[in-house]
Amino acid sequence: MVSILARDAGGPALAQVVMCCPLTHIWEPPQDTDGGRLAAWFRRLYLRSDGDEFDFRASPHHAPDGSRLPPTLIVTGEYDPLKPQGVAYAAKLGTAGVDVGYAEFPGMIHNFTCMGGAIDMAGAGLDRVAAALRRAFAEA
């Protein structure tokens, strides 16, 4: 979302976007589980009215123009419920000509990169992010 706003405002120029387990479309989640009820509660806090879920500021996948965005790395886990959104957004950006990388980590769950003390693969995810940032900043 920030990259879209920056592009449309004429800057600032962003060197790299990193999206770990991204929510690119804020849908109405099923509310028959504790997780679904919690997601619905966050959704109600974030959105002001019906239809806001299609505003690109809440759901960047719905931006009408996906072109001219900075290089983007999307990282997901194999068992992340948001993985399909990450895959779809990577495809949308790639179709629009954006330099996009997608990395799926086998056996991983949502937000695994934040669990370095508990999940060894978190380090591998962060290494992938750090490599993308090092490359982007070296070229900037």
Coordinates of N, CA and C in Angstrom, one line a residue:
M1 N 0.8 -1.2 0.0 CA 0.0 0.0 0.0 C 0.9 1.3 0.0
V2 N 1.9 1.3 0.9 CA 2.8 2.5 0.9 C 3.5 2.6 -0.4
S3 N 3.9 1.6 -1.1 CA 4.6 1.7 -2.3 C 3.6 2.2 -3.4
I4 N 2.3 1.9 -3.4 CA 1.4 2.4 -4.3 C 1.2 3.9 -4.1
L5 N 1.0 4.3 -2.8 CA 0.9 5.7 -2.5 C 2.1 6.5 -2.9
A6 N 3.3 6.0 -2.6 CA 4.5 6.7 -3.0 C 4.6 6.8 -4.5
R7 N 4.3 5.8 -5.3 CA 4.3 5.9 -6.7 C 3.3 6.9 -7.2
D8 N 2.1 6.9 -6.7 CA 1.1 7.8 -7.2 C 1.4 9.3 -6.8
A9 N 2.1 9.5 -5.7 CA 2.5 10.8 -5.3 C 3.8 11.3 -5.9
G10 N 4.4 10.5 -6.7 CA 5.7 10.9 -7.3 C 6.9 10.8 -6.4
G11 N 6.8 10.0 -5.3 CA 7.9 9.7 -4.4 C 7.5 9.7 -3.0
P12 N 8.3 9.3 -2.1 CA 9.7 9.0 -2.3 C 9.9 7.7 -3.1
A13 N 11.1 7.6 -3.7 CA 11.4 6.4 -4.4 C 11.8 5.3 -3.4
L14 N 11.2 4.2 -3.5 CA 11.5 3.0 -2.6 C 12.4 2.1 -3.3
A15 N 13.4 1.6 -2.6 CA 14.4 0.6 -3.2 C 13.9 -0.8 -3.2
Q16 N 13.0 -1.2 -2.3 CA 12.6 -2.6 -2.1 C 11.4 -2.6 -1.3
V17 N 10.5 -3.5 -1.6 CA 9.3 -3.8 -0.7 C 9.5 -5.3 -0.3
V18 N 9.3 -5.5 1.0 CA 9.3 -6.9 1.5 C 8.0 -7.1 2.2
M19 N 7.3 -8.2 1.8 CA 6.0 -8.6 2.4 C 6.1 -10.0 2.9
C20 N 6.1 -10.1 4.2 CA 6.1 -11.4 4.9 C 4.7 -11.8 5.2
C21 N 4.2 -12.9 4.7 CA 2.8 -13.4 5.0 C 1.8 -12.3 4.8
P22 N 1.8 -11.7 3.6 CA 0.9 -10.5 3.4 C -0.6 -10.8 3.3
L23 N -1.3 -9.9 4.0 CA -2.7 -9.8 3.8 C -3.0 -8.8 2.7
T24 N -3.3 -9.2 1.5 CA -3.5 -8.3 0.4 C -4.9 -8.1 0.0
H25 N -5.8 -8.8 0.6 CA -7.3 -8.6 0.5 C -7.9 -8.9 1.8
I26 N -8.4 -7.9 2.5 CA -9.0 -8.0 3.8 C -10.5 -8.4 3.7
W27 N -10.7 -9.7 3.6 CA -12.0 -10.3 3.4 C -12.8 -10.5 4.7
E28 N -14.0 -10.8 4.6 CA -14.8 -11.2 5.8 C -14.5 -12.6 6.1
P29 N -13.8 -12.8 7.2 CA -13.4 -14.2 7.6 C -14.6 -15.0 8.2
P30 N -14.5 -16.3 8.1 CA -15.6 -17.1 8.8 C -15.4 -16.8 10.3
Q31 N -16.5 -16.8 11.0 CA -16.4 -16.5 12.4 C -16.8 -17.7 13.3
D32 N -16.6 -18.9 12.8 CA -16.9 -20.0 13.5 C -15.8 -20.6 14.3
T33 N -14.6 -19.9 14.4 CA -13.5 -20.3 15.2 C -13.0 -19.1 15.9
D34 N -12.2 -19.4 17.0 CA -11.6 -18.2 17.7 C -10.8 -17.3 16.8
G35 N -10.0 -18.0 15.9 CA -9.2 -17.2 15.0 C -10.0 -16.4 14.0
G36 N -11.1 -16.9 13.6 CA -12.0 -16.2 12.7 C -12.7 -15.0 13.4
R37 N -13.1 -15.3 14.6 CA -13.7 -14.2 15.4 C -12.7 -13.0 15.6
L38 N -11.4 -13.4 15.9 CA -10.4 -12.4 16.2 C -10.1 -11.6 14.9
A39 N -10.0 -12.3 13.7 CA -9.8 -11.7 12.5 C -11.0 -10.7 12.1
A40 N -12.2 -11.1 12.4 CA -13.4 -10.3 12.1 C -13.3 -9.1 13.0
W41 N -12.9 -9.2 14.3 CA -12.8 -8.1 15.2 C -11.8 -7.0 14.6
F42 N -10.6 -7.5 14.2 CA -9.6 -6.6 13.6 C -10.1 -6.0 12.4
R43 N -10.8 -6.7 11.6 CA -11.4 -6.1 10.3 C -12.3 -5.0 10.6
R44 N -13.2 -5.2 11.7 CA -14.1 -4.1 12.0 C -13.4 -2.9 12.6
L45 N -12.3 -3.1 13.2 CA -11.5 -2.0 13.7 C -10.8 -1.2 12.6
Y46 N -10.4 -1.9 11.6 CA -9.6 -1.3 10.5 C -10.5 -0.7 9.4
L47 N -11.6 -1.2 9.1 CA -12.5 -0.7 8.0 C -13.5 0.2 8.6
R48 N -13.8 1.3 7.8 CA -14.8 2.2 8.3 C -16.2 1.9 7.9
S49 N -16.4 1.3 6.7 CA -17.7 1.0 6.1 C -17.7 -0.2 5.1
D50 N -18.9 -0.6 4.8 CA -19.0 -1.7 3.7 C -18.3 -1.2 2.5
G51 N -17.6 -2.0 1.8 CA -16.9 -1.7 0.6 C -15.5 -1.3 0.8
D52 N -15.1 -0.9 2.0 CA -13.7 -0.5 2.2 C -12.7 -1.6 2.0
E53 N -13.2 -2.9 2.1 CA -12.3 -4.0 1.8 C -11.7 -4.0 0.4
F54 N -12.4 -3.2 -0.5 CA -11.9 -3.2 -1.9 C -11.1 -1.9 -2.1
D55 N -10.9 -1.1 -1.1 CA -10.0 0.1 -1.2 C -8.5 -0.4 -1.1
F56 N -7.7 0.0 -2.1 CA -6.3 -0.6 -2.1 C -5.5 -0.3 -0.9
R57 N -5.9 0.7 -0.1 CA -5.2 1.0 1.2 C -5.5 -0.1 2.2
A58 N -6.6 -0.8 2.1 CA -6.8 -2.0 2.9 C -6.5 -3.3 2.3
S59 N -6.7 -3.3 0.9 CA -6.5 -4.5 0.2 C -5.7 -4.1 -1.1
P60 N -4.3 -4.1 -1.0 CA -3.5 -3.7 -2.1 C -3.8 -4.5 -3.4
H61 N -4.2 -5.7 -3.3 CA -4.5 -6.5 -4.5 C -5.6 -5.9 -5.4
H62 N -6.4 -5.0 -4.8 CA -7.4 -4.4 -5.6 C -7.0 -3.0 -6.2
A63 N -5.8 -2.7 -6.1 CA -5.3 -1.5 -6.7 C -5.5 -1.6 -8.2
P64 N -6.0 -0.6 -8.9 CA -6.3 -0.8 -10.3 C -5.0 -0.9 -11.2
D65 N -3.9 -0.3 -10.7 CA -2.6 -0.3 -11.4 C -1.6 -0.9 -10.6
G66 N -1.0 -2.1 -11.0 CA 0.1 -2.7 -10.2 C 1.4 -2.4 -10.8
S67 N 1.5 -1.6 -11.8 CA 2.8 -1.3 -12.5 C 3.6 -0.3 -11.8
R68 N 4.9 -0.2 -12.2 CA 5.8 0.9 -11.8 C 6.0 0.9 -10.2
L69 N 5.9 -0.3 -9.6 CA 6.2 -0.4 -8.2 C 7.6 -0.9 -8.0
P70 N 8.2 -0.7 -6.8 CA 9.6 -1.1 -6.6 C 9.7 -2.6 -6.6
P71 N 10.9 -3.1 -6.7 CA 11.1 -4.6 -6.6 C 10.5 -5.0 -5.3
T72 N 9.8 -6.2 -5.4 CA 9.1 -6.7 -4.2 C 9.4 -8.2 -4.0
L73 N 9.7 -8.5 -2.7 CA 9.8 -9.9 -2.3 C 8.7 -10.2 -1.4
I74 N 8.0 -11.3 -1.7 CA 6.9 -11.9 -1.0 C 7.3 -13.2 -0.4
V75 N 7.2 -13.3 0.9 CA 7.6 -14.5 1.7 C 6.4 -15.1 2.3
T76 N 6.2 -16.4 2.1 CA 5.1 -17.1 2.8 C 5.6 -18.4 3.4
G77 N 4.8 -19.0 4.2 CA 5.0 -20.4 4.7 C 4.0 -21.3 4.0
E78 N 4.4 -22.6 3.9 CA 3.6 -23.6 3.2 C 2.2 -23.7 3.8
Y79 N 2.1 -23.5 5.1 CA 0.8 -23.7 5.8 C 0.2 -22.4 6.3
D80 N 0.6 -21.3 5.7 CA 0.1 -20.0 6.1 C -1.3 -19.8 5.4
P81 N -2.3 -19.5 6.1 CA -3.6 -19.3 5.5 C -3.6 -18.2 4.5
L82 N -2.6 -17.3 4.6 CA -2.6 -16.1 3.7 C -1.7 -16.4 2.5
K83 N -1.1 -17.6 2.4 CA -0.3 -18.0 1.3 C -1.0 -17.7 -0.1
P84 N -2.2 -18.2 -0.3 CA -2.8 -17.9 -1.6 C -2.9 -16.4 -2.0
Q85 N -3.0 -15.5 -1.0 CA -3.0 -14.1 -1.3 C -1.6 -13.7 -1.7
G86 N -0.6 -14.2 -1.0 CA 0.8 -13.8 -1.4 C 1.1 -14.3 -2.8
V87 N 0.7 -15.5 -3.2 CA 0.9 -16.1 -4.5 C 0.2 -15.2 -5.5
A88 N -1.1 -14.9 -5.3 CA -1.9 -14.1 -6.2 C -1.3 -12.7 -6.4
Y89 N -0.9 -12.1 -5.3 CA -0.3 -10.7 -5.4 C 1.0 -10.7 -6.2
A90 N 1.8 -11.8 -5.9 CA 3.1 -11.9 -6.7 C 2.8 -12.0 -8.2
A91 N 1.8 -12.8 -8.5 CA 1.4 -13.0 -9.9 C 0.9 -11.7 -10.5
K92 N 0.1 -10.9 -9.8 CA -0.4 -9.6 -10.3 C 0.7 -8.7 -10.5
L93 N 1.7 -8.6 -9.6 CA 2.8 -7.7 -9.8 C 3.7 -8.1 -11.0
G94 N 3.9 -9.4 -11.1 CA 4.7 -9.9 -12.2 C 4.1 -9.6 -13.5
T95 N 2.8 -9.8 -13.6 CA 2.0 -9.5 -14.8 C 2.1 -8.0 -15.2
A96 N 2.2 -7.2 -14.1 CA 2.3 -5.7 -14.4 C 3.7 -5.3 -14.6
G97 N 4.7 -6.2 -14.7 CA 6.0 -5.8 -15.0 C 6.9 -5.5 -13.8
V98 N 6.5 -5.7 -12.6 CA 7.3 -5.5 -11.4 C 8.3 -6.6 -11.2
D99 N 9.5 -6.2 -10.8 CA 10.5 -7.2 -10.5 C 10.1 -7.8 -9.1
V100 N 9.5 -9.0 -9.2 CA 8.9 -9.6 -8.0 C 9.5 -11.0 -7.7
G101 N 9.9 -11.2 -6.5 CA 10.4 -12.5 -6.0 C 9.4 -13.1 -5.1
Y102 N 9.2 -14.4 -5.1 CA 8.3 -15.1 -4.2 C 9.1 -16.3 -3.6
A103 N 9.0 -16.4 -2.3 CA 9.6 -17.5 -1.6 C 8.6 -18.1 -0.6
E104 N 8.4 -19.4 -0.8 CA 7.6 -20.2 0.1 C 8.5 -21.1 0.9
F105 N 8.3 -21.1 2.2 CA 9.1 -22.0 3.0 C 8.4 -23.2 3.5
P106 N 8.9 -24.4 3.1 CA 8.2 -25.7 3.4 C 8.0 -25.9 4.9
G107 N 6.8 -26.3 5.2 CA 6.4 -26.7 6.5 C 6.2 -25.5 7.5
M108 N 6.3 -24.3 6.9 CA 6.1 -23.1 7.8 C 4.7 -22.6 7.9
I109 N 4.4 -21.9 9.0 CA 3.1 -21.3 9.3 C 3.1 -19.8 9.1
H110 N 2.0 -19.2 9.4 CA 1.9 -17.7 9.3 C 2.9 -17.1 10.3
N111 N 3.5 -16.0 9.8 CA 4.5 -15.2 10.5 C 5.6 -16.0 11.1
F112 N 6.1 -17.1 10.4 CA 7.2 -17.9 11.0 C 8.5 -17.0 11.1
T113 N 8.6 -16.0 10.3 CA 9.9 -15.2 10.3 C 10.0 -14.4 11.7
C114 N 8.9 -14.3 12.4 CA 8.9 -13.7 13.7 C 9.2 -14.6 14.9
M115 N 9.5 -15.9 14.6 CA 9.6 -16.9 15.6 C 11.0 -17.5 15.7
G116 N 12.0 -16.6 15.5 CA 13.4 -17.1 15.5 C 13.8 -17.9 16.7
G117 N 13.2 -17.6 17.9 CA 13.6 -18.4 19.1 C 13.0 -19.8 19.1
A118 N 12.0 -20.0 18.3 CA 11.2 -21.3 18.4 C 11.3 -22.1 17.1
I119 N 11.5 -21.4 15.9 CA 11.5 -22.1 14.6 C 12.8 -21.8 13.9
D120 N 13.6 -22.9 13.7 CA 14.9 -22.7 13.0 C 14.7 -22.1 11.6
M121 N 13.7 -22.4 10.9 CA 13.5 -21.9 9.5 C 13.2 -20.4 9.5
A122 N 12.9 -19.8 10.6 CA 12.7 -18.4 10.7 C 14.0 -17.7 10.2
G123 N 15.2 -18.2 10.6 CA 16.4 -17.6 10.2 C 16.6 -17.6 8.7
A124 N 16.2 -18.7 8.1 CA 16.3 -18.8 6.6 C 15.4 -17.8 6.0
G125 N 14.3 -17.6 6.5 CA 13.3 -16.6 5.9 C 13.9 -15.2 6.1
L126 N 14.5 -14.9 7.2 CA 15.1 -13.6 7.4 C 16.3 -13.4 6.6
D127 N 17.1 -14.5 6.4 CA 18.3 -14.4 5.5 C 17.8 -14.0 4.1
R128 N 16.7 -14.6 3.6 CA 16.2 -14.3 2.3 C 15.8 -12.8 2.2
V129 N 15.2 -12.3 3.2 CA 14.8 -10.9 3.3 C 16.0 -10.0 3.3
A130 N 17.0 -10.4 4.2 CA 18.2 -9.5 4.3 C 19.0 -9.5 3.0
A131 N 19.0 -10.6 2.3 CA 19.7 -10.6 1.0 C 19.0 -9.7 0.0
A132 N 17.7 -9.7 -0.1 CA 17.0 -8.8 -1.0 C 17.3 -7.3 -0.6
L133 N 17.3 -7.0 0.7 CA 17.5 -5.7 1.1 C 18.9 -5.2 0.8
R134 N 19.9 -6.1 1.1 CA 21.3 -5.8 0.8 C 21.5 -5.5 -0.7
R135 N 20.9 -6.3 -1.5 CA 21.0 -6.1 -3.0 C 20.4 -4.8 -3.4
A136 N 19.2 -4.5 -2.8 CA 18.5 -3.3 -3.2 C 19.2 -2.0 -2.8
F137 N 19.8 -2.1 -1.6 CA 20.5 -0.9 -1.1 C 21.8 -0.7 -1.7
A138 N 22.4 -1.8 -2.2 CA 23.7 -1.7 -2.9 C 23.5 -1.1 -4.3
E139 N 22.3 -1.3 -4.9 CA 22.0 -0.8 -6.2 C 21.4 0.6 -6.1
A140 N 21.0 1.1 -4.9 CA 20.3 2.4 -4.8 C 21.3 3.5 -4.9

